[in-house]
mmCIF file of C-alpha atoms and ligand atoms in Angstrom:
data_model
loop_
_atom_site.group_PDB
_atom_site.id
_atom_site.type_symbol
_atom_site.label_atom_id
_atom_site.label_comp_id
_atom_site.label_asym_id
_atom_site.label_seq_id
_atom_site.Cartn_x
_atom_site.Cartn_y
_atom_site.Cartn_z
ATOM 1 C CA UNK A 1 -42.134 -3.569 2.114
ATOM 2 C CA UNK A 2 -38.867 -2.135 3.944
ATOM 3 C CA UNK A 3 -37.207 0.775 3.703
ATOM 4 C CA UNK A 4 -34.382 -1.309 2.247
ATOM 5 C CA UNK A 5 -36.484 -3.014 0.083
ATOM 6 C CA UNK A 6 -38.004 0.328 -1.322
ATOM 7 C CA UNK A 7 -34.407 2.202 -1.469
ATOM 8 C CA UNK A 8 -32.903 -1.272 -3.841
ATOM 9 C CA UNK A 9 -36.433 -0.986 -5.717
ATOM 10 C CA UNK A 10 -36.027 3.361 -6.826
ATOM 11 C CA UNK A 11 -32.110 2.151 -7.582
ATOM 12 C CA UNK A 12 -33.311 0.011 -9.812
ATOM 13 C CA UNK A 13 -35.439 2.299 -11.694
ATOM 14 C CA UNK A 14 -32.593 4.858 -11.367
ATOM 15 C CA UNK A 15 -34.463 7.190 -9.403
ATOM 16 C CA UNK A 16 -31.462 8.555 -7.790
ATOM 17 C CA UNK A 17 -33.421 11.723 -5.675
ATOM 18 C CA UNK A 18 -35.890 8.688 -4.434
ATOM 19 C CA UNK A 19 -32.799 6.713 -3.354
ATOM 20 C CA UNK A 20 -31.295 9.666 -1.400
ATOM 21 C CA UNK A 21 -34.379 10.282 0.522
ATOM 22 C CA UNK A 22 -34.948 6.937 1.582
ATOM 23 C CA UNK A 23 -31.357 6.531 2.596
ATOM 24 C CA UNK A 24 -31.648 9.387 5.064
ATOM 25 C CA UNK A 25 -35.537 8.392 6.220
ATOM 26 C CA UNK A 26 -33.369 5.294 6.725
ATOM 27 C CA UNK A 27 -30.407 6.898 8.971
ATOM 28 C CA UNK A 28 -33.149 8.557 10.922
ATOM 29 C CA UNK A 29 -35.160 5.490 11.458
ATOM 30 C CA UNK A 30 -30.974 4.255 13.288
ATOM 31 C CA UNK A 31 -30.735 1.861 9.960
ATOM 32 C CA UNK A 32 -26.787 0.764 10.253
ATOM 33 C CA UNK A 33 -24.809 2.512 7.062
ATOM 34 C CA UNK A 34 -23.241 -0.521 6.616
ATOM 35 C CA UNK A 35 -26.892 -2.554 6.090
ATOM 36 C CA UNK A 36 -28.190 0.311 4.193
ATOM 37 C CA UNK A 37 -25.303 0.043 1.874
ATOM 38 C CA UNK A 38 -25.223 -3.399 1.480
ATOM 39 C CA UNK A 39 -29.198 -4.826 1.702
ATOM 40 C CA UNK A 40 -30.345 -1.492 -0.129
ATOM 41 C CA UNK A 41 -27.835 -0.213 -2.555
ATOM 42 C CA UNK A 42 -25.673 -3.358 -3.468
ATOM 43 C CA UNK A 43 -28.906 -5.456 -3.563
ATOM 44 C CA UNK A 44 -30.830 -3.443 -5.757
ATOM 45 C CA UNK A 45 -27.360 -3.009 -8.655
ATOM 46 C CA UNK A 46 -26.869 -6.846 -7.998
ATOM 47 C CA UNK A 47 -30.621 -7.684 -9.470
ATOM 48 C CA UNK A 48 -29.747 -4.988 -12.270
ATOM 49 C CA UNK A 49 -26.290 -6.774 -13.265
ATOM 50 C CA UNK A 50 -28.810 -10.181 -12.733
ATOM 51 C CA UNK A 51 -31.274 -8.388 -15.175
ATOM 52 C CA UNK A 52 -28.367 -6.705 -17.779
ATOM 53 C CA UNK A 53 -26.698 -10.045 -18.163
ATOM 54 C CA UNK A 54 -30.375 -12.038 -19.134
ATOM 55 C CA UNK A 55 -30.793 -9.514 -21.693
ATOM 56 C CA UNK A 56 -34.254 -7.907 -19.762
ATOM 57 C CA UNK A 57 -32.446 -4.769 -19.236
ATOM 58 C CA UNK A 58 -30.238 -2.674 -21.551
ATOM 59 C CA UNK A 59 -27.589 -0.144 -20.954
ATOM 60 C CA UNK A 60 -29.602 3.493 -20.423
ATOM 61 C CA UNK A 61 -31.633 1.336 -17.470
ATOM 62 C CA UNK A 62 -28.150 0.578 -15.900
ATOM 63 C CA UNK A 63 -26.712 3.562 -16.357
ATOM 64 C CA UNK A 64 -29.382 5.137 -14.639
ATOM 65 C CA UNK A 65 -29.425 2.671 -11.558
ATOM 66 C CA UNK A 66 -25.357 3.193 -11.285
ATOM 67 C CA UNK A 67 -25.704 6.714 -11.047
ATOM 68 C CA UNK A 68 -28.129 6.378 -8.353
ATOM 69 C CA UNK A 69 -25.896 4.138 -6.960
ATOM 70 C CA UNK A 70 -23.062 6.623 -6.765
ATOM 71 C CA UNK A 71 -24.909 8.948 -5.142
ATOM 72 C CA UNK A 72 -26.288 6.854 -2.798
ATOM 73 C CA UNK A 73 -22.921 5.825 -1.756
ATOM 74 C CA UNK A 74 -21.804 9.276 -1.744
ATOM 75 C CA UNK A 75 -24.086 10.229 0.897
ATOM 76 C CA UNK A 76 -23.440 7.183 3.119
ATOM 77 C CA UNK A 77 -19.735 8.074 2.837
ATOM 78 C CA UNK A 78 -19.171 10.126 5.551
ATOM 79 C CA UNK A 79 -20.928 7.171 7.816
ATOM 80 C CA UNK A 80 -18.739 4.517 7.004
ATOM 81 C CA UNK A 81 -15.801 6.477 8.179
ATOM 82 C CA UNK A 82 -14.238 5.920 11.200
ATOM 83 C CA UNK A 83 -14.075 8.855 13.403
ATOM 84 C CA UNK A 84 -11.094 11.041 13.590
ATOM 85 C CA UNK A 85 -8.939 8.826 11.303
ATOM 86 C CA UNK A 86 -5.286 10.094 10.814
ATOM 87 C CA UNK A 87 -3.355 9.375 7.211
ATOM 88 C CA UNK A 88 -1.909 6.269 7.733
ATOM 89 C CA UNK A 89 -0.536 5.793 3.816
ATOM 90 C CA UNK A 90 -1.287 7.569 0.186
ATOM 91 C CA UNK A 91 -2.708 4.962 -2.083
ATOM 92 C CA UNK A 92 -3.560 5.576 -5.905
ATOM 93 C CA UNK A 93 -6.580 3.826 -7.524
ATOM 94 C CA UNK A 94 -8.218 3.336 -10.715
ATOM 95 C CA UNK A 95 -10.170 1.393 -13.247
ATOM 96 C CA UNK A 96 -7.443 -0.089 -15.481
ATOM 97 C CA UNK A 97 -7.159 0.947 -19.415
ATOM 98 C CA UNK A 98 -10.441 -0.156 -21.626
ATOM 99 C CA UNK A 99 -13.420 -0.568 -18.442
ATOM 100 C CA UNK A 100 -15.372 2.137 -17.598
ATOM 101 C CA UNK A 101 -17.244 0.826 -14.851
ATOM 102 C CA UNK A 102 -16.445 2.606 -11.397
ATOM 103 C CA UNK A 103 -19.471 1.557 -8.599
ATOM 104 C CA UNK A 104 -16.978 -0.699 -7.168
ATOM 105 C CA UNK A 105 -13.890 1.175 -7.703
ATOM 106 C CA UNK A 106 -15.915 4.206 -5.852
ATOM 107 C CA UNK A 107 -16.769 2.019 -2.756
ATOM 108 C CA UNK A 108 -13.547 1.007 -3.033
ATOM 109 C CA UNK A 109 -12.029 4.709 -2.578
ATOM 110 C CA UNK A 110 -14.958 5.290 0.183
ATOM 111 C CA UNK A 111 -13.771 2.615 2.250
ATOM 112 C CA UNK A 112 -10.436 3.148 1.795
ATOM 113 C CA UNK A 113 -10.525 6.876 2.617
ATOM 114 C CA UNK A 114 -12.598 5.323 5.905
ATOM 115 C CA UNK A 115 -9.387 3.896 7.218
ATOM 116 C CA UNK A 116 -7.529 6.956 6.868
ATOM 117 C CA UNK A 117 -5.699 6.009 3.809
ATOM 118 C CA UNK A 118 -5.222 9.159 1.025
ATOM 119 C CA UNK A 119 -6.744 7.968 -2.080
ATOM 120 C CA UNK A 120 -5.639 9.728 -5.667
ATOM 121 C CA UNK A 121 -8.658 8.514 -7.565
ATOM 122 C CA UNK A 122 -7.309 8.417 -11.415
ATOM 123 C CA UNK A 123 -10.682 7.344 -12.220
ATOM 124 C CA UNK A 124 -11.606 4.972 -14.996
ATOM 125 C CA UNK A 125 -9.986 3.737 -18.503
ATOM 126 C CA UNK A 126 -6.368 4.249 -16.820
ATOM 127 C CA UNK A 127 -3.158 3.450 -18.268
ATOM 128 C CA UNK A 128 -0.608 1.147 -16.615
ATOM 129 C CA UNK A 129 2.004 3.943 -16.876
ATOM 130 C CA UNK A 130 -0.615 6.303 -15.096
ATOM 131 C CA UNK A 131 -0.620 4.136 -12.275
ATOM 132 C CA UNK A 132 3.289 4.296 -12.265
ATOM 133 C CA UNK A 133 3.520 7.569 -12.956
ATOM 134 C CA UNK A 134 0.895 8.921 -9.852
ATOM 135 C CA UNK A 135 2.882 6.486 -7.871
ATOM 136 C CA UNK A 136 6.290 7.668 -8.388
ATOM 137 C CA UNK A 137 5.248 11.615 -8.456
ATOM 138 C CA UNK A 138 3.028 11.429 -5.743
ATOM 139 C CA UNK A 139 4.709 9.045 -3.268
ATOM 140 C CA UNK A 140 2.120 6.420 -3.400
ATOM 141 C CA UNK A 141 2.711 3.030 -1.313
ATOM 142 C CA UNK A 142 -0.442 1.244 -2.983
ATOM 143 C CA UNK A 143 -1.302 0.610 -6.574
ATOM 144 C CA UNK A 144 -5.132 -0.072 -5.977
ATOM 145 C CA UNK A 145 -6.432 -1.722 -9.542
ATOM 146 C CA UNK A 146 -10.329 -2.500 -10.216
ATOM 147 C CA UNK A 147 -11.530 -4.406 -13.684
ATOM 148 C CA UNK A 148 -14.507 -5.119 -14.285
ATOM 149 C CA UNK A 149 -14.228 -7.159 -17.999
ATOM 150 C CA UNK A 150 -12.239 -10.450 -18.859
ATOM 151 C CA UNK A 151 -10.666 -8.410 -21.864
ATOM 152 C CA UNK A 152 -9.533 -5.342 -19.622
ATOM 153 C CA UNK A 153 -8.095 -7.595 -16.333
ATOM 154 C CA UNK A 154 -4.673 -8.476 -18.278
ATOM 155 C CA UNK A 155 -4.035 -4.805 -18.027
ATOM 156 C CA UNK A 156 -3.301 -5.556 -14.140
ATOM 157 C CA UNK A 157 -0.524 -7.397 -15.402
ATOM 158 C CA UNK A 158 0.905 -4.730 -17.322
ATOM 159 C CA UNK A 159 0.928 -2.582 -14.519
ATOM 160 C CA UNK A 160 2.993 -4.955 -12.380
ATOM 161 C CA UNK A 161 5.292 -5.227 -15.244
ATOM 162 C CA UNK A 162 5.626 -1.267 -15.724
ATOM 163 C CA UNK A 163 6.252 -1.347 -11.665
ATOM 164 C CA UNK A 164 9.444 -3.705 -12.497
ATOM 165 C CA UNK A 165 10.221 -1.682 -14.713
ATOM 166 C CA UNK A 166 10.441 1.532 -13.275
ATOM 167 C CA UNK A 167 12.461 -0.264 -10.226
ATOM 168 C CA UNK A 168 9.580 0.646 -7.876
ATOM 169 C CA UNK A 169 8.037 -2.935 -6.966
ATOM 170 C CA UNK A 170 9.923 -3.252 -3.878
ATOM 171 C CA UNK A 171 8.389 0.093 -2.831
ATOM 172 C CA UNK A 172 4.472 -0.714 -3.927
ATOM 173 C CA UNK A 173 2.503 -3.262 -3.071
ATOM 174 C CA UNK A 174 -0.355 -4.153 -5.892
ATOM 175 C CA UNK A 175 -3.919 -4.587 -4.831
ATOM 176 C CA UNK A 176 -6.557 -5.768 -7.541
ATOM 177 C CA UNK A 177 -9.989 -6.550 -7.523
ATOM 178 C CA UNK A 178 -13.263 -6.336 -9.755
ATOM 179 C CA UNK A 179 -15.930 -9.557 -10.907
ATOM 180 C CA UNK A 180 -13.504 -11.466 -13.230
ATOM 181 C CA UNK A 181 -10.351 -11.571 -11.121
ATOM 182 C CA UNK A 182 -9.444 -13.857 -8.234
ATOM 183 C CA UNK A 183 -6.673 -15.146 -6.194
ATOM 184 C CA UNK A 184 -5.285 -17.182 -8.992
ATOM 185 C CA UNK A 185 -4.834 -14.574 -11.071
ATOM 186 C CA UNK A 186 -3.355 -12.306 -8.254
ATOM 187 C CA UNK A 187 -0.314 -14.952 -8.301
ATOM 188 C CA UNK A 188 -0.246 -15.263 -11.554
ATOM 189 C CA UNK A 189 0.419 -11.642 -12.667
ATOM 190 C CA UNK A 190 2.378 -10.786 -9.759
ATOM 191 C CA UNK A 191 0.331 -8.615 -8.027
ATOM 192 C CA UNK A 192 0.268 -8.910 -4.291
ATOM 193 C CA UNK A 193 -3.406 -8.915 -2.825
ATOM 194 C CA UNK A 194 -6.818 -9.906 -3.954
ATOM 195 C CA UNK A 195 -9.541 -9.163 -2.665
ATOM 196 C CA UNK A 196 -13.724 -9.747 -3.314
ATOM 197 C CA UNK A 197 -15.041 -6.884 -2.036
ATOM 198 C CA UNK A 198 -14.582 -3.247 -0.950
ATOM 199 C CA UNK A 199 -14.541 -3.545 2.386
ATOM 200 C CA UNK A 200 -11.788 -6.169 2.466
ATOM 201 C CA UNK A 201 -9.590 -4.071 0.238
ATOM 202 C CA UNK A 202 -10.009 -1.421 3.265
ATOM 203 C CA UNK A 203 -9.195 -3.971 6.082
ATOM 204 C CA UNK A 204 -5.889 -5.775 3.898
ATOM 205 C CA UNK A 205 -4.977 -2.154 2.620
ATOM 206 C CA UNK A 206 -4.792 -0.901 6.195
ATOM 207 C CA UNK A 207 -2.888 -4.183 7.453
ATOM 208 C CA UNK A 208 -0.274 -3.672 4.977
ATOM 209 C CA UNK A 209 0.469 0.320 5.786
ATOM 210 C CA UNK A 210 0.519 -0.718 9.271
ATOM 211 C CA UNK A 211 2.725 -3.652 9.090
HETATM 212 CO CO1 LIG B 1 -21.014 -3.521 -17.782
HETATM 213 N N1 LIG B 1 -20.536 -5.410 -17.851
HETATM 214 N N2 LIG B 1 -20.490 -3.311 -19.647
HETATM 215 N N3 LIG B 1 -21.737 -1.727 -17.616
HETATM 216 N N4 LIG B 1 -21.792 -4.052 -16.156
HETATM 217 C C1 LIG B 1 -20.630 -6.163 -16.605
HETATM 218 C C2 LIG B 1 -19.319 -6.106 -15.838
HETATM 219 C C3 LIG B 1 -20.990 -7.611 -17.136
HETATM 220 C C4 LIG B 1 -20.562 -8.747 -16.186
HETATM 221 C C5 LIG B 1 -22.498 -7.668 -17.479
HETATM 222 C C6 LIG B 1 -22.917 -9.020 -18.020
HETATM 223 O O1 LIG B 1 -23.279 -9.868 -17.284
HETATM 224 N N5 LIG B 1 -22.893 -9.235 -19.291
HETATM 225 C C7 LIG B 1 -20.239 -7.642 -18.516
HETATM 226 C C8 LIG B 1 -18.800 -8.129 -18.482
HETATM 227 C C9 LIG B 1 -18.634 -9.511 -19.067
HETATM 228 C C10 LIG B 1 -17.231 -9.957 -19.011
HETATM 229 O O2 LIG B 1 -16.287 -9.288 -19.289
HETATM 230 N N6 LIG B 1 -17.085 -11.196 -18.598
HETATM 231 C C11 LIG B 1 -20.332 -6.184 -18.926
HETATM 232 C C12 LIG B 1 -20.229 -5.712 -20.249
HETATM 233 C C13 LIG B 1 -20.076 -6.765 -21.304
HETATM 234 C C14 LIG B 1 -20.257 -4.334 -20.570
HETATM 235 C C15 LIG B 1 -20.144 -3.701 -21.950
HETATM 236 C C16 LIG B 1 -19.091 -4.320 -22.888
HETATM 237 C C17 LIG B 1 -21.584 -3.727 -22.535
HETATM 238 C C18 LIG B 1 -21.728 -3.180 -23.924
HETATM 239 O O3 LIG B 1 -21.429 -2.044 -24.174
HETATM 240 N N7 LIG B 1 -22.180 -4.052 -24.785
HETATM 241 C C19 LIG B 1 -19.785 -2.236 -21.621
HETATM 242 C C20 LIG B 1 -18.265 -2.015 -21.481
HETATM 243 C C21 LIG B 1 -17.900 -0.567 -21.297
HETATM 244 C C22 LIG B 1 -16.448 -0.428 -20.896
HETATM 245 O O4 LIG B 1 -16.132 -0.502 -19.732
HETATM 246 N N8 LIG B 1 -15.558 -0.258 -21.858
HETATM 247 C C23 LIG B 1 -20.440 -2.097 -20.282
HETATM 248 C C24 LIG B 1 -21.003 -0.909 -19.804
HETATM 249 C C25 LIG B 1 -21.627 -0.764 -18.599
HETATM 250 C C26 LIG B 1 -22.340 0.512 -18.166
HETATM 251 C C27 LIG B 1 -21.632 1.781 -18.638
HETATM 252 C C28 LIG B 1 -23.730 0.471 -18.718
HETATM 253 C C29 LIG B 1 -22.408 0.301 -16.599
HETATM 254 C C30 LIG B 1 -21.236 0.931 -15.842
HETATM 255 C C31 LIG B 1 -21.630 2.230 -15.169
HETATM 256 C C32 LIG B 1 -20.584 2.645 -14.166
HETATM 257 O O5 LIG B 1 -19.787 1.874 -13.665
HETATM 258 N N9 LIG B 1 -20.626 3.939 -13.889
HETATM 259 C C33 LIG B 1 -22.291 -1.210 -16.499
HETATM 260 C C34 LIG B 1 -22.648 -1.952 -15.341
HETATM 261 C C35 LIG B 1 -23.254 -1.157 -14.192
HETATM 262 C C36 LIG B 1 -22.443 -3.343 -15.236
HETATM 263 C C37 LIG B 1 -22.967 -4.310 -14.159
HETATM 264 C C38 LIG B 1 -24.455 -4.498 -14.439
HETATM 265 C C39 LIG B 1 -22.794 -3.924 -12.717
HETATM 266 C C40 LIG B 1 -21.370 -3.604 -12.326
HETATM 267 C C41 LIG B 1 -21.387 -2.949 -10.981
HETATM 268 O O6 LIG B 1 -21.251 -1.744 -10.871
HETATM 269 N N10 LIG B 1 -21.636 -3.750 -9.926
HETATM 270 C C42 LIG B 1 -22.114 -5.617 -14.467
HETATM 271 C C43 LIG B 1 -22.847 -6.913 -14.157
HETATM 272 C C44 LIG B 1 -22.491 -7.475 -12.805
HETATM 273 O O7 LIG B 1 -21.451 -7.163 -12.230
HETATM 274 N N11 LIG B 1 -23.297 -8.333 -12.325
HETATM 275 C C45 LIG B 1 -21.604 -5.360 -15.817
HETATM 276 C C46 LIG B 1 -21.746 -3.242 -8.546
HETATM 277 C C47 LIG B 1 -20.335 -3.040 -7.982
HETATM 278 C C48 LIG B 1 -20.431 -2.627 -6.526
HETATM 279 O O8 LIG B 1 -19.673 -4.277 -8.068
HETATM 280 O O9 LIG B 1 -17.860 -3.350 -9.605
HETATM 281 O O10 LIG B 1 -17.996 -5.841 -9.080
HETATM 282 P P1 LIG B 1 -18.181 -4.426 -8.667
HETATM 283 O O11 LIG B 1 -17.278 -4.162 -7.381
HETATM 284 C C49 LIG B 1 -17.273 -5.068 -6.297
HETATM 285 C C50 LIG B 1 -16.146 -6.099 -6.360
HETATM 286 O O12 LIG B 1 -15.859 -6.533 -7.653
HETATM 287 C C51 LIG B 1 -15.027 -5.427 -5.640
HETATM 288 O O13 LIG B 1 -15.658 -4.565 -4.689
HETATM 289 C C52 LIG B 1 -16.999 -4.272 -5.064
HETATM 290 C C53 LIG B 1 -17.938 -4.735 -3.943
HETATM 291 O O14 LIG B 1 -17.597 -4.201 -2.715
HETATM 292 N N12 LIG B 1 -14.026 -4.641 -6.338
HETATM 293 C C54 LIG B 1 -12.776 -4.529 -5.791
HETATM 294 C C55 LIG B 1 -14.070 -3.905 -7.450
HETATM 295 N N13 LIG B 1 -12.879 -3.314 -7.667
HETATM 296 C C56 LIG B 1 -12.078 -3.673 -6.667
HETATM 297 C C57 LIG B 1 -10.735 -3.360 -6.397
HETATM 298 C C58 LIG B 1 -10.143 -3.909 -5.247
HETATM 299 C C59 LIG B 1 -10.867 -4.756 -4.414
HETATM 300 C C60 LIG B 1 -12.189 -5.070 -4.664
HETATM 301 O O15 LIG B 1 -8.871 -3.662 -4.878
HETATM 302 C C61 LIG B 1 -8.134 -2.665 -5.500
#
């Protein structure tokens, strides 16, 4: 079995100190961070959410594996950043009011932070005028939203609204992501990029500081 194989195997099983030896056997053995992250890590929580949503695993098990996960990502973080990045833009990101989860919201932030953008991480269950509020006070020129639940992902909306409201939409661009969203519902609530993945937030956040 690979290395990869073994490090999404002790993820599943939660065995975070496991995980975090593997991942560096891995590094030594010149495994890419990007493969590690994705064929190790992201495999091994994709079989759990596989396993949750069955009903063969329960929520201690994926608890478990999702803190392994955030340390493994942790430690791969200062890999996936591009060397000697300068600030290029202050962006402020959390998991919207209601959803706890934060794996993707975290990779989100490491990529991010990879590009050279400042991340204010406001963490999870955040409230639209949180968002609004960390933007105004700390000069933020990204909104960065994650949900992770069909009954939480309206919140996104509310947040655009609050932005209107405040008069800062001109000066904020919106960027959402997380399982149940899409493009569609980008348009529909206003916002002004979706994207499926972390690493794609990283690239279209970057594009629009730069443009
Ligand atoms: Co939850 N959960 N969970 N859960 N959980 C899901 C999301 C679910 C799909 C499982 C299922 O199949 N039934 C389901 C939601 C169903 C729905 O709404 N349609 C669900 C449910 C129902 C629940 C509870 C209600 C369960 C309960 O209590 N009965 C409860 C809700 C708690 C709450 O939030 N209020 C709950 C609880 C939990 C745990 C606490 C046990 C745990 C979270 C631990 C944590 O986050 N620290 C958990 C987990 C881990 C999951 C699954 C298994 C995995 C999610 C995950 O971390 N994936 C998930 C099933 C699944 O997704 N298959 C599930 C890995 C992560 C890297 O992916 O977060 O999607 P993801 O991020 C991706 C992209 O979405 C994107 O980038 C990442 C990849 O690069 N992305 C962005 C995310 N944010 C972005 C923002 C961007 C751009 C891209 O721009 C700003």
């Amino acid at each position: 079995m690979s290395i990869l194989n073994d490090i999404s195997e002790n993820l599943q099983r939660g065995k975070a100190k496991v995980v975090k030896e593997l991942i560096q056997q891995a590094l030594d053995a010149g495994e890419k961070p990007e493969t590690i992250l994705s064929e190790g890590l992201l495999d091994g929580m994709n079989i759990i959410g596989a396993k949750f949503k069955e009903g063969t695993v329960y929520v201690p098990e994926v608890l478990v594996a999702a803190r392994a996960m955030n340390q493994g990502a942790a430690m791969l973080k200062p890999y996936l950043e591009e060397a000697g990045v300068k600030s290029i833009g202050r962006a402020c990101l959390g998991t919207v009011q209601g959803d706890l989860h934060d794996i993707g919201k975290n990779l989100v932030k490491m990529m991010l932070e990879g590009k050279g953008i400042e991340v204010i991480d406001l963490g999870t269950d955040v409230a639209p005028e949180t968002f609004i509020q960390t933007a105004i006070e700390q000069d933020c020129q990204l909104i960065c939203l994650s949900a992770l639940l069909t009954t939480t992902m309206g919140v996104m909306g509310e947040v655009v609204k609050k932005a209107e409201e405040a008069g800062i939409r001109d000066k904020v661009k919106i960027m959402i992501g997380g399982a149940p969203v899409d493009e569609a519902f980008c348009r529909q609530i206003g916002a002004d990029v979706y994207t499926p993945d972390a690493a794609s937030a990283a690239d279209a956040a970057k594009a629009l500081l730069t443009a």
